[in-house]
Short mmCIF file of C-alpha atoms in Angstrom, two decimals:
data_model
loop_
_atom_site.label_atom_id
_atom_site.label_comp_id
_atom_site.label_asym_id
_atom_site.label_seq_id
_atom_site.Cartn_x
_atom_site.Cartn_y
_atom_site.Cartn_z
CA UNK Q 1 92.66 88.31 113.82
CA UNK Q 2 95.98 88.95 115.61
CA UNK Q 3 98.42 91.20 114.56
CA UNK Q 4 101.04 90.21 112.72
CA UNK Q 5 103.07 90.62 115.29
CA UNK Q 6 101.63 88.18 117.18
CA UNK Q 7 101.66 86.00 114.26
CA UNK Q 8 105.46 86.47 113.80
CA UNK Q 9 105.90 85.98 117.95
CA UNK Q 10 103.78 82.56 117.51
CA UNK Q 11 106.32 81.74 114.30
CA UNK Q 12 109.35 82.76 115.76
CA UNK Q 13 108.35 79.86 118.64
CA UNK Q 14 107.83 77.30 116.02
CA UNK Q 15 111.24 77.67 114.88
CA UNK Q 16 113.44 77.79 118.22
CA UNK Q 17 115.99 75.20 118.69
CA UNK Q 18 118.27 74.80 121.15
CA UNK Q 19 120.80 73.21 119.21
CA UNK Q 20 120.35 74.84 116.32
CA UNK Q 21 120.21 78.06 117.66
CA UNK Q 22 123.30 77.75 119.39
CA UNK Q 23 125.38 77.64 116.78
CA UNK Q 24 123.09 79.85 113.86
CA UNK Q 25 121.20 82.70 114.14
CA UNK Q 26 117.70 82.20 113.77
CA UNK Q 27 116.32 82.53 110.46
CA UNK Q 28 115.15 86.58 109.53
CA UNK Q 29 111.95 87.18 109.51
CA UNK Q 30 110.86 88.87 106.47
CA UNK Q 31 107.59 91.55 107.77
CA UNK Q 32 106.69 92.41 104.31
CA UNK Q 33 106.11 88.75 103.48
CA UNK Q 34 104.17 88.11 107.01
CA UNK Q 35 102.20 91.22 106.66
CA UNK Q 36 100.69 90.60 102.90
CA UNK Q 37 100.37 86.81 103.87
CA UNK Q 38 97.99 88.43 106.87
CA UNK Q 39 96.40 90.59 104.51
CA UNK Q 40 95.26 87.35 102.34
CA UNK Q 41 93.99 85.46 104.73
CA UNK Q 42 91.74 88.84 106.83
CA UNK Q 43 88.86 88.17 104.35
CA UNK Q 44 88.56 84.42 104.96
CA UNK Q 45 85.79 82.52 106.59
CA UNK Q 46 88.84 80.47 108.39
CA UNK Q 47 88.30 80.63 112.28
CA UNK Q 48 91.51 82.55 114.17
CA UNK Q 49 93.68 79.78 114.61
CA UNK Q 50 93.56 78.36 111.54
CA UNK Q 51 94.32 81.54 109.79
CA UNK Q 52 97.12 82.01 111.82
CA UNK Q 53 98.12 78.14 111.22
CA UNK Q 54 97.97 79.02 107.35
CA UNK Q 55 100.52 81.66 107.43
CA UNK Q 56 102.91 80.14 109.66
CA UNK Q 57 102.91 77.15 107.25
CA UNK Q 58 103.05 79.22 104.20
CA UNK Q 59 106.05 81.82 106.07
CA UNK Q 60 107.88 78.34 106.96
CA UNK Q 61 108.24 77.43 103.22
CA UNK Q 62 109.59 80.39 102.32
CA UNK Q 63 111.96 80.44 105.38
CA UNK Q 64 112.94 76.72 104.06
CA UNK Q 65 113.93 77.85 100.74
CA UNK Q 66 115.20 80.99 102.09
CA UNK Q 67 117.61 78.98 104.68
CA UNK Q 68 118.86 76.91 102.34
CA UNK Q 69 119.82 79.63 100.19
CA UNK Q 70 122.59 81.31 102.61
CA UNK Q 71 124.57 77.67 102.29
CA UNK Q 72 127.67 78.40 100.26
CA UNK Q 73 127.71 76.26 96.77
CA UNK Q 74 131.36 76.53 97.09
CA UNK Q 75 133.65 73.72 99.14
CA UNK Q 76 136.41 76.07 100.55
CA UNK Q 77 139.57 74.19 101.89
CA UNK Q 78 140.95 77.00 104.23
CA UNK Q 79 137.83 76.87 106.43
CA UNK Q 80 137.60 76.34 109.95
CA UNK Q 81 135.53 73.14 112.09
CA UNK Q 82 133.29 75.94 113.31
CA UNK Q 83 132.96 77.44 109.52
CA UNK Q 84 132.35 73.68 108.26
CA UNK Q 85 129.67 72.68 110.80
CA UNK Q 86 127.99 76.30 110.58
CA UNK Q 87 127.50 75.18 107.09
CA UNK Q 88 126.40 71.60 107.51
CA UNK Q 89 123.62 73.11 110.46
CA UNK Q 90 122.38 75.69 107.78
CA UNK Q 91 121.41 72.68 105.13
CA UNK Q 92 119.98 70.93 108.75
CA UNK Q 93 118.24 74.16 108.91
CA UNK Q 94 116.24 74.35 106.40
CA UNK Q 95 115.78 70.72 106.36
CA UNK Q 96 114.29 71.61 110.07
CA UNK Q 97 111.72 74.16 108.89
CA UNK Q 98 110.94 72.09 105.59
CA UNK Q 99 109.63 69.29 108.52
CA UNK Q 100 108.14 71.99 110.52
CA UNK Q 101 105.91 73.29 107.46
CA UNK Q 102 104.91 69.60 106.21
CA UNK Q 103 104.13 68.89 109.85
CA UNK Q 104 101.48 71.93 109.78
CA UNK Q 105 100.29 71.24 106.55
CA UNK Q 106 99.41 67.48 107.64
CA UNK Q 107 97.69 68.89 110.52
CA UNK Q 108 95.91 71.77 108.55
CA UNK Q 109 94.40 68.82 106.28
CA UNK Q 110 93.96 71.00 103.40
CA UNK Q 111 94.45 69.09 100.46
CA UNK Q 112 94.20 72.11 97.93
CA UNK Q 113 96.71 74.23 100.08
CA UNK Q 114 98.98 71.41 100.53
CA UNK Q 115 98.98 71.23 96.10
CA UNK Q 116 99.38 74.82 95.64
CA UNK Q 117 102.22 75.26 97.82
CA UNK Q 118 103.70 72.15 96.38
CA UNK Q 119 103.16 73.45 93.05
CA UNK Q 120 104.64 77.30 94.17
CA UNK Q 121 107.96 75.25 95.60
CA UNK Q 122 108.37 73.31 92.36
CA UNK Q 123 108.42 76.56 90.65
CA UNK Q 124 110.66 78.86 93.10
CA UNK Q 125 113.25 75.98 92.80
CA UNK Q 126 113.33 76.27 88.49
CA UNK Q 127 113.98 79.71 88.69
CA UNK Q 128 116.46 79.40 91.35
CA UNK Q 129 118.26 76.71 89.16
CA UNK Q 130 117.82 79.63 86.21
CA UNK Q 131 119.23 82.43 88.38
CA UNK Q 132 122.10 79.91 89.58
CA UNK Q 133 123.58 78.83 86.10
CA UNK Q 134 122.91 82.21 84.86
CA UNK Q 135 120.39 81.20 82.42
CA UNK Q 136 118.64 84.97 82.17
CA UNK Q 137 119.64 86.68 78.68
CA UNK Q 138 119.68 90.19 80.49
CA UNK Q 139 119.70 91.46 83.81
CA UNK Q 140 116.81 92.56 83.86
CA UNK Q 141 115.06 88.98 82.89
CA UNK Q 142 117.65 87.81 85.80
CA UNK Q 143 116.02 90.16 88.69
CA UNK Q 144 112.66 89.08 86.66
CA UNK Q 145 113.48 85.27 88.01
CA UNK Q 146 114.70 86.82 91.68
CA UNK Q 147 111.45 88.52 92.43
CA UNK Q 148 109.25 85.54 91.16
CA UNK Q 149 110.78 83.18 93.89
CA UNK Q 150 110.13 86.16 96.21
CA UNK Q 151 105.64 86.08 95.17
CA UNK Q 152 105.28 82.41 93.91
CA UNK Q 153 104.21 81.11 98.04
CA UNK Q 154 101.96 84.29 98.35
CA UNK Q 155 100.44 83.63 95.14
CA UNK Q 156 99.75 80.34 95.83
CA UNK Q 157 97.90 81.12 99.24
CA UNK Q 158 95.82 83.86 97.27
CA UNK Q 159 94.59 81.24 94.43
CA UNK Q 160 94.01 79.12 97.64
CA UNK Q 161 91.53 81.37 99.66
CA UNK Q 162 90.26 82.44 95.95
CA UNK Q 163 91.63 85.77 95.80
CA UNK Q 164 92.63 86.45 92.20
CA UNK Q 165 92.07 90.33 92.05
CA UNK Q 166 94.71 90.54 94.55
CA UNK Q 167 97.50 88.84 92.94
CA UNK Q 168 98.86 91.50 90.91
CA UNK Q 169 99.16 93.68 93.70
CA UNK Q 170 101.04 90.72 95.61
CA UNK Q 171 103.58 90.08 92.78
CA UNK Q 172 104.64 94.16 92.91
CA UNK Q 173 104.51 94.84 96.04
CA UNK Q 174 107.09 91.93 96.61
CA UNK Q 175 108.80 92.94 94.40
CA UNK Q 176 109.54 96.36 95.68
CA UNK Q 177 109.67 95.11 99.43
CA UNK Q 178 112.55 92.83 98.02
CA UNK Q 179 114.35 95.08 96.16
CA UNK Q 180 114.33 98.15 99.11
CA UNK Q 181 115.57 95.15 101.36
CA UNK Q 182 118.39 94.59 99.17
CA UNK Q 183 119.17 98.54 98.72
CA UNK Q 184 119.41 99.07 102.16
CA UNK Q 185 120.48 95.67 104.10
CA UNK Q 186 121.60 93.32 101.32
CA UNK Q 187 123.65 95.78 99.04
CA UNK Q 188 125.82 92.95 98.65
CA UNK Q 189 123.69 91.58 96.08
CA UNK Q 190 123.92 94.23 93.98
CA UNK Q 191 127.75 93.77 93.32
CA UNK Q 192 127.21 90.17 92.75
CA UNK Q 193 124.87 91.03 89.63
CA UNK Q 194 127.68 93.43 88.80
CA UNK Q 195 130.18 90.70 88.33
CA UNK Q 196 128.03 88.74 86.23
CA UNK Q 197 126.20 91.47 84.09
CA UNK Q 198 129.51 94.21 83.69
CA UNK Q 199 128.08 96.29 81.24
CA UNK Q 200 125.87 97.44 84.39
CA UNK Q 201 127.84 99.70 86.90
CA UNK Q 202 127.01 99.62 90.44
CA UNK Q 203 125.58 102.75 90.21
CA UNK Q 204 123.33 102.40 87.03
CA UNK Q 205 122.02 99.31 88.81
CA UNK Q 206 120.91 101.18 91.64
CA UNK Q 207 119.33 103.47 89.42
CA UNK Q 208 117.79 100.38 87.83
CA UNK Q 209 116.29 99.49 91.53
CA UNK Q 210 115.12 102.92 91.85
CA UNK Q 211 113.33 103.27 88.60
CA UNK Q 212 111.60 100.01 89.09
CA UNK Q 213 110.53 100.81 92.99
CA UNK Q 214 108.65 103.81 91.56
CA UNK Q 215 107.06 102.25 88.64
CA UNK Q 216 105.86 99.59 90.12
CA UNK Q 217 104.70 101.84 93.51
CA UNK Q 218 102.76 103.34 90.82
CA UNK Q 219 101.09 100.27 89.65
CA UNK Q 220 100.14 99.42 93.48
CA UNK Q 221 98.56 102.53 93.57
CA UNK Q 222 96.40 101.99 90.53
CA UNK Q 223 95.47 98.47 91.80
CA UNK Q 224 94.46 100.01 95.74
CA UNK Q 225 92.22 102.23 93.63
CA UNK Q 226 90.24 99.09 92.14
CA UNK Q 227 89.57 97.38 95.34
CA UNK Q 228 86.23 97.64 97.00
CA UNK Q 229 87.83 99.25 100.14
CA UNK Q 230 90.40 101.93 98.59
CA UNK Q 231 93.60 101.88 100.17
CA UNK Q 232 93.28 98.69 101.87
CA UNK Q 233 93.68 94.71 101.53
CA UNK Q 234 90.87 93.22 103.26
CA UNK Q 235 91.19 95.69 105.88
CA UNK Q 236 94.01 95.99 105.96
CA UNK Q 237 95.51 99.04 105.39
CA UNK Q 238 98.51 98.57 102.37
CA UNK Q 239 99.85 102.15 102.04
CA UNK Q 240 100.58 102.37 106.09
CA UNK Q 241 102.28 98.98 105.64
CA UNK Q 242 104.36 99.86 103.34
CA UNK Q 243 105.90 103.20 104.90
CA UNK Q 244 105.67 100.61 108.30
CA UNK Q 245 107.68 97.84 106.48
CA UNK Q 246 110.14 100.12 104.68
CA UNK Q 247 111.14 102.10 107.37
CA UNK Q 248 110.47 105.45 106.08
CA UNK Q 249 112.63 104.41 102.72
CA UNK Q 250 109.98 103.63 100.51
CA UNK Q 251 109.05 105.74 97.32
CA UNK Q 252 105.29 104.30 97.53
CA UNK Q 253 104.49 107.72 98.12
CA UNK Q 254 105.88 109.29 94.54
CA UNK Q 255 103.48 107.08 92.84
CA UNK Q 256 100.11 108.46 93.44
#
């Protein structure tokens, strides 16, 4: 199979626009997500192209949701034409890639995939509606509903090709990709749970991020040592994608 560079080359394609991408950047592509999603589908009897098909689709629906995320809930009076129609292209957006992904999965004719992912959108959106009317009793049960919108597409791909063993793996290792990605490009986040949860300093929520990184790196470690092929995700290998993805910021190391 390609690499998953190639992969995100071949998906960065699918979503140029011309008028879109005149006026918005193009949507971040997330290589943890691309990188586990290739790590799924290795092990499948799926010829090349339809592999590489599959996780297009599947990194298109989480682009979707992602896309239509970064749209402001908030009408703001004071800002500009440019600000306004920024705004109204974003919700275009992810409208865009929502087309693009139900084009593919027509095409794919995968009946089964098509349910799964339905079933995995359905889900990301509750605990985005939980998340956004602060439904979470802690803060910790609030980065609980986070990270599950962050797994619930890979998940759904894995019950797809049949992969159950995997899953656990998938759900931490998301988790921790997500929550380095927020330490060290998103830290933005962070003080937004501070305003809502102010019994938690900035600091003690880093902390927080730092304890959970480890624990769960531990966990990963435990579940590479069950797999047929320690160390590796149908061939792929998980550790070296890890240090690859984080940049040399990971902890994944501390845990074994």
């Amino acid at each position: 199979m390609n690499t998953s560079t190639t992969i995100k080359t071949l998906l960065e394609d699918r979503m140029k626009h011309s008028f879109l991408n005149k006026y918005i950047k193009q949507p971040f592509v997330d290589e943890g997500k691309l990188l586990i999603l290739s790590g799924i589908m290795e092990g499948t009897d799926f010829s090349k192209n339809k592999k590489e098909q599959i996780i297009i689709t599947a990194m298109l629906v989480q682009i979707a949701l992602d896309t239509h995320d970064h749209v402001p809930a908030e009408i703001n009076g004071l800002e500009s034409k440019t600000e306004k129609l920024e705004k109204q292209l974003r919700v275009l957006a992810g409208d865009y890639y929502s087309g693009l992904y139900y084009m593919l999965l027509s095409e794919l004719e995968e009946i089964d995939l098509i349910h799964k992912l339905a079933t995995a959108i359905k889900e990301i959106n509750e605990y985005k509606m939980k998340v956004y009317y602060h439904e979470a009793n802690t803060f910790i049960e609030h980065l609980d509903f986070v990270m599950k919108t962050e797994s619930l597409v890979a998940l759904s791909l894995a019950r797809y090709v049949g992969n159950v063993t995997i899953m656990p793996l998938i759900e931490d290792w998301m988790y921790v990709n997500k929550l380095i990605f927020i330490k060290t490009k998103e830290n933005s986040i962070i003080n937004h749970w501070q305003a809502y949860y102010p019994e938690w300093t900035y600091s003690s929520i880093v902390e927080k991020i730092d304890e959970i990184i480890k624990h769960k790196s531990q966990k990963i470690n435990g579940y590479l040592r069950t797999l047929p092929d320690c160390h590796s995700l149908h061939g792929i290998q998980v550790e070296g994608l890890l240090k690859k993805v984080w940049h040399g910021k990971s902890m994944f190391a501390e845990g074994g």
